[in-house]
Tab-separated table of C-alpha atoms in Angstrom:
chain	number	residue	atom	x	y	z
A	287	UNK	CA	0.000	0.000	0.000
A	288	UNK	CA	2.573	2.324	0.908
A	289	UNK	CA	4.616	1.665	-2.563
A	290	UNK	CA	1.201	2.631	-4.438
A	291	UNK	CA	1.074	5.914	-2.167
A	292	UNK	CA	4.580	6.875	-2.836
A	293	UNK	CA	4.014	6.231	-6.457
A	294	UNK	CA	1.128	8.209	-6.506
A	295	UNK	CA	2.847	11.012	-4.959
A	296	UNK	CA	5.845	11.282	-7.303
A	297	UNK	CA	3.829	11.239	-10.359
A	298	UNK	CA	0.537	12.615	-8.465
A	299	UNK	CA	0.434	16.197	-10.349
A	300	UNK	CA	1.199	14.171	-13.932
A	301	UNK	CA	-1.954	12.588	-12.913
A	302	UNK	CA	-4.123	15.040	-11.349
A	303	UNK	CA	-3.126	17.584	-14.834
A	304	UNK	CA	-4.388	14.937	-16.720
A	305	UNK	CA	-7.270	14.019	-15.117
A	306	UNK	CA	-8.102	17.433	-14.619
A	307	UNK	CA	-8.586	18.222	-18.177
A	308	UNK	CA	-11.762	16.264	-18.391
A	309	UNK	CA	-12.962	16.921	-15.040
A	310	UNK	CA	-10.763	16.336	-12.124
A	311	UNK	CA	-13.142	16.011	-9.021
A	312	UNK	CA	-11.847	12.828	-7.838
A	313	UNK	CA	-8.056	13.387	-8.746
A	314	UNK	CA	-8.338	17.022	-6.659
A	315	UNK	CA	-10.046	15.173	-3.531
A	316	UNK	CA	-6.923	12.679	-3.293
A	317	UNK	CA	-4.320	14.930	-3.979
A	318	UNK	CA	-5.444	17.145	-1.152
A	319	UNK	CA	-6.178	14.050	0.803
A	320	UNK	CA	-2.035	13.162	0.334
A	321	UNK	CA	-1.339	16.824	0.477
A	322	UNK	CA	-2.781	16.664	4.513
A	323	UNK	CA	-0.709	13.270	4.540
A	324	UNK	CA	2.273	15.555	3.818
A	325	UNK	CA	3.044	13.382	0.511
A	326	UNK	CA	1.785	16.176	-1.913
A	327	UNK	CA	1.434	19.999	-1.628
A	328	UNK	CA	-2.147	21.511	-1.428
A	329	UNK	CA	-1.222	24.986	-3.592
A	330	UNK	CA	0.653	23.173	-6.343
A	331	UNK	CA	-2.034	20.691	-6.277
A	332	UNK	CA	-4.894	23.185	-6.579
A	333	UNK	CA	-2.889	25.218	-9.191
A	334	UNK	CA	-2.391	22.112	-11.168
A	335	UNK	CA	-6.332	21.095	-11.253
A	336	UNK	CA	-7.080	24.411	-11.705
A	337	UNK	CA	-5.081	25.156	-14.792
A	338	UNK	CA	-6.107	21.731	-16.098
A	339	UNK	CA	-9.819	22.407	-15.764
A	340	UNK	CA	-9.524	25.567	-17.163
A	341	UNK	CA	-7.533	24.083	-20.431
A	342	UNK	CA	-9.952	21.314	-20.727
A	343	UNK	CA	-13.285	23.128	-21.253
A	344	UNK	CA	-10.897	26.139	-22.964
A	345	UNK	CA	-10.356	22.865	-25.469
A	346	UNK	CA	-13.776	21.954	-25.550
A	347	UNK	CA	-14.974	25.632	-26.767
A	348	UNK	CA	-12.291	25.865	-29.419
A	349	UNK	CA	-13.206	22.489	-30.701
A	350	UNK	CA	-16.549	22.743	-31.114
A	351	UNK	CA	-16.409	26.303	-32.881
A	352	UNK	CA	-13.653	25.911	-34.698
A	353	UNK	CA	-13.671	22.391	-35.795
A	354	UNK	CA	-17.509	21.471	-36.547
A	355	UNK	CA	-16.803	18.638	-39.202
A	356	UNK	CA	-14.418	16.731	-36.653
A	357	UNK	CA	-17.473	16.713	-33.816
A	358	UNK	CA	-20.036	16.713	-35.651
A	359	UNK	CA	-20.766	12.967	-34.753
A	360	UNK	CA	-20.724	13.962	-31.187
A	361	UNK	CA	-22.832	16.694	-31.120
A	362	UNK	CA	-25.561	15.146	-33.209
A	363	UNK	CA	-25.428	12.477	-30.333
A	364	UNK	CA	-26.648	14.887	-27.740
A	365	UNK	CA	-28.520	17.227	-28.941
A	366	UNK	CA	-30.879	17.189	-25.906
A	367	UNK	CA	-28.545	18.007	-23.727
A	368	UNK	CA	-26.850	20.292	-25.900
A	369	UNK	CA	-30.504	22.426	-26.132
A	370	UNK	CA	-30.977	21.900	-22.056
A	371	UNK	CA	-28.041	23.848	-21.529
A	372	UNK	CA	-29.222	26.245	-24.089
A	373	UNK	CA	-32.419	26.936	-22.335
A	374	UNK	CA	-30.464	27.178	-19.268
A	375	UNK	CA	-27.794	29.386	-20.951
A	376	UNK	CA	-31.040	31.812	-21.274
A	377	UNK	CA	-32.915	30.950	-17.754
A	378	UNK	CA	-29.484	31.468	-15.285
A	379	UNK	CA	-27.043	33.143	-18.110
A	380	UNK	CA	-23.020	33.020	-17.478
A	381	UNK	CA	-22.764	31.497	-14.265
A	382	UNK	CA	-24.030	27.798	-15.475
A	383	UNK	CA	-20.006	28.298	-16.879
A	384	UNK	CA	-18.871	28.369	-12.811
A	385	UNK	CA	-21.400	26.184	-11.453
A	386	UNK	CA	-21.025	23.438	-14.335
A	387	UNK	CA	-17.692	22.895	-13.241
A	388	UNK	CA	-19.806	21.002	-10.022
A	389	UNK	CA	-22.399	19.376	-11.829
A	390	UNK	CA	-21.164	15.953	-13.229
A	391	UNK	CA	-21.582	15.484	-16.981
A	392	UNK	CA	-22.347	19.221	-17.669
A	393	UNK	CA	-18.526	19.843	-17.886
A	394	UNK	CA	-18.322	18.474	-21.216
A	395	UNK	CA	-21.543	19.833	-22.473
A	396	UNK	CA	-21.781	23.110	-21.425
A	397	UNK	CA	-18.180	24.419	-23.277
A	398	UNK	CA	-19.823	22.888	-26.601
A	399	UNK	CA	-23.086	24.149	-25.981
A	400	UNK	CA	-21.761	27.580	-25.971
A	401	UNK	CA	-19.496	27.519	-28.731
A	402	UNK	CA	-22.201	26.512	-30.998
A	403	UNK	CA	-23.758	30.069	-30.170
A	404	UNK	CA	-22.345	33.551	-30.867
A	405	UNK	CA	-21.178	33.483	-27.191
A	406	UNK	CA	-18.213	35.552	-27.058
A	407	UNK	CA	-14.996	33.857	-26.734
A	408	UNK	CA	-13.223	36.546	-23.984
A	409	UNK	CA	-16.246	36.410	-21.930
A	410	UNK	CA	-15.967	32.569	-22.034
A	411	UNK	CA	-12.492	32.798	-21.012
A	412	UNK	CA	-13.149	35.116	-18.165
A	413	UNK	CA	-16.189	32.977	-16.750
A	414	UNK	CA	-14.077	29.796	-17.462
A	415	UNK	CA	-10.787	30.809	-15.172
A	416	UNK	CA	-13.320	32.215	-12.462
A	417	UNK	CA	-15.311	29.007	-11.987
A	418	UNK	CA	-11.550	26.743	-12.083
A	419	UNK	CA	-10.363	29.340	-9.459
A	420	UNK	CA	-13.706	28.684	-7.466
A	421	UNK	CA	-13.822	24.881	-8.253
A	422	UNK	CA	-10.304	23.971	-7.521
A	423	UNK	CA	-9.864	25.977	-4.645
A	424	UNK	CA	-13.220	24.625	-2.934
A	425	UNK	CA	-12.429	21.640	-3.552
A	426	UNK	CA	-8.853	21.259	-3.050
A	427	UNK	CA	-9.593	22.797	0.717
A	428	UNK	CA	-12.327	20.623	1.417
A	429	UNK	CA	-10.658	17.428	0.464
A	430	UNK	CA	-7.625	19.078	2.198
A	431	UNK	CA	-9.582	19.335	5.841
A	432	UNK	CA	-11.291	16.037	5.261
A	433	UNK	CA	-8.532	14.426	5.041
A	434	UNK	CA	-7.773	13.339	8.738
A	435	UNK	CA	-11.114	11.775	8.927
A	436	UNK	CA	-10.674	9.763	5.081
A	437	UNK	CA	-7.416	8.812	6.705
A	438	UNK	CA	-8.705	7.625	10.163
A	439	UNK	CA	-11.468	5.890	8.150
A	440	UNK	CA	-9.550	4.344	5.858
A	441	UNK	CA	-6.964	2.981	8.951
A	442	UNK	CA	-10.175	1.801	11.013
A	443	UNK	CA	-11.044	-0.232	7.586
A	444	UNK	CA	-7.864	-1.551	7.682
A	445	UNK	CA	-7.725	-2.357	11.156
A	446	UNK	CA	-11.011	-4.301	10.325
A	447	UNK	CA	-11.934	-5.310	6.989
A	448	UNK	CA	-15.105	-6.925	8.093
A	449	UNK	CA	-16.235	-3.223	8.147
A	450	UNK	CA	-15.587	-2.621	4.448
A	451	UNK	CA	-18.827	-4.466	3.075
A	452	UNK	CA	-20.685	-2.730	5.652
A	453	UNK	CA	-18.898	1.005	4.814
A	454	UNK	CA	-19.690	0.385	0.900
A	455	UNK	CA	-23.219	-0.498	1.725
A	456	UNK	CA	-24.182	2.411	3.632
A	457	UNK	CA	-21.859	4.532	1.205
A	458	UNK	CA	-23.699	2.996	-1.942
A	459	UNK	CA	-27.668	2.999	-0.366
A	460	UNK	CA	-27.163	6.868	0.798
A	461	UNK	CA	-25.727	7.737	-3.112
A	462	UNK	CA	-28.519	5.823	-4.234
A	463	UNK	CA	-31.602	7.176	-2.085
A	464	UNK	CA	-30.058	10.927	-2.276
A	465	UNK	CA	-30.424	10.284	-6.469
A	466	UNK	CA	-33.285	8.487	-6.484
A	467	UNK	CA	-34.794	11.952	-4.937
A	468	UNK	CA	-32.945	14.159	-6.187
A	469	UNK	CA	-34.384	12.986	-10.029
A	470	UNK	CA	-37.754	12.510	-8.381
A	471	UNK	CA	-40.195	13.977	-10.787
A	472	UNK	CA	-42.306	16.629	-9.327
């Protein structure tokens, strides 16, 4: 286990750029959980995700104005989505660019979405770097000060792996009755 952390940690902000470009949530929350460890360091970490994120959807935007033909397949795929965000685009305006960056699966479709409009490419830009700004430093903080309870959790699990079935169960049944609400139709 240890050789796995250490590994992690050497190539950790490799990873987390990477990872980062197409979203990053996850790869934020455990490099600021082995930043409180002491293996990684929480600024460079947040930096990282932060210019990643930032890069990724700035990829996104260009490709999708600027190169039609090549996603073309794509975007005839999901053009529901792509007219949701649209109609939110008109209902909440720029900040669906900041709080997409929290909303799984909009991170991809929202930077398309608005390059397929007359949506200025600055103002993108400036919306974009706020919300990675907001979203990596939210994050990277709150993964950074949960850490010493993730840690003490993930001991106590290894102290007793008969509580590891029971962990995952409760883990998976509260993810699954918080969706199962939250898509509720009203």
């Amino acid at each position: 286990m240890q050789e796995t952390i250490d590994l992690i940690a050497k190539y950790g902000y490799a990873i987390l750029f990477l990872y980062s470009l197409g979203g990053g949530f996850i790869a934020l929350v455990g490099a600021s959980i082995l930043s409180f460890a002491g293996k990684m360091d929480l600024s460079l970490s947040i930096l990282v995700a932060g210019v990643a994120n930032f890069l990724g959807d700035w990829l996104l935007f260009y490709l999708a104005r600027y190169q039609k033909a090549m996603m073309q397949p794509y975007l005839a795929t999901h053009r529901r989505k792509l007219a949701l965000v649209h109609l939110l685009m008109r209902k909440y305006g720029s900040v669906i660019l900041v709080i997409k960056k929290y909303i799984y699966g909009f991170k991809t479709l929202v930077p398309l979405a608005v390059a397929l409009t007359s949506y200025s490419l600055v103002k993108f830009n400036l919306y974009n770097a706020i919300g990675a700004v907001i979203w990596s430093v939210s994050i990277g903080v709150l993964g950074y000060f949960s850490g010493g309870i993730l840690i003490k959790g993930f001991e106590l699990i290894g102290d007793y792996p008969a509580l590891a079935p029971v962990f995952l169960v409760v883990l998976l049944g509260g993810l699954w009755l918080w969706l199962s609400r939250a898509t509720k139709r009203r």
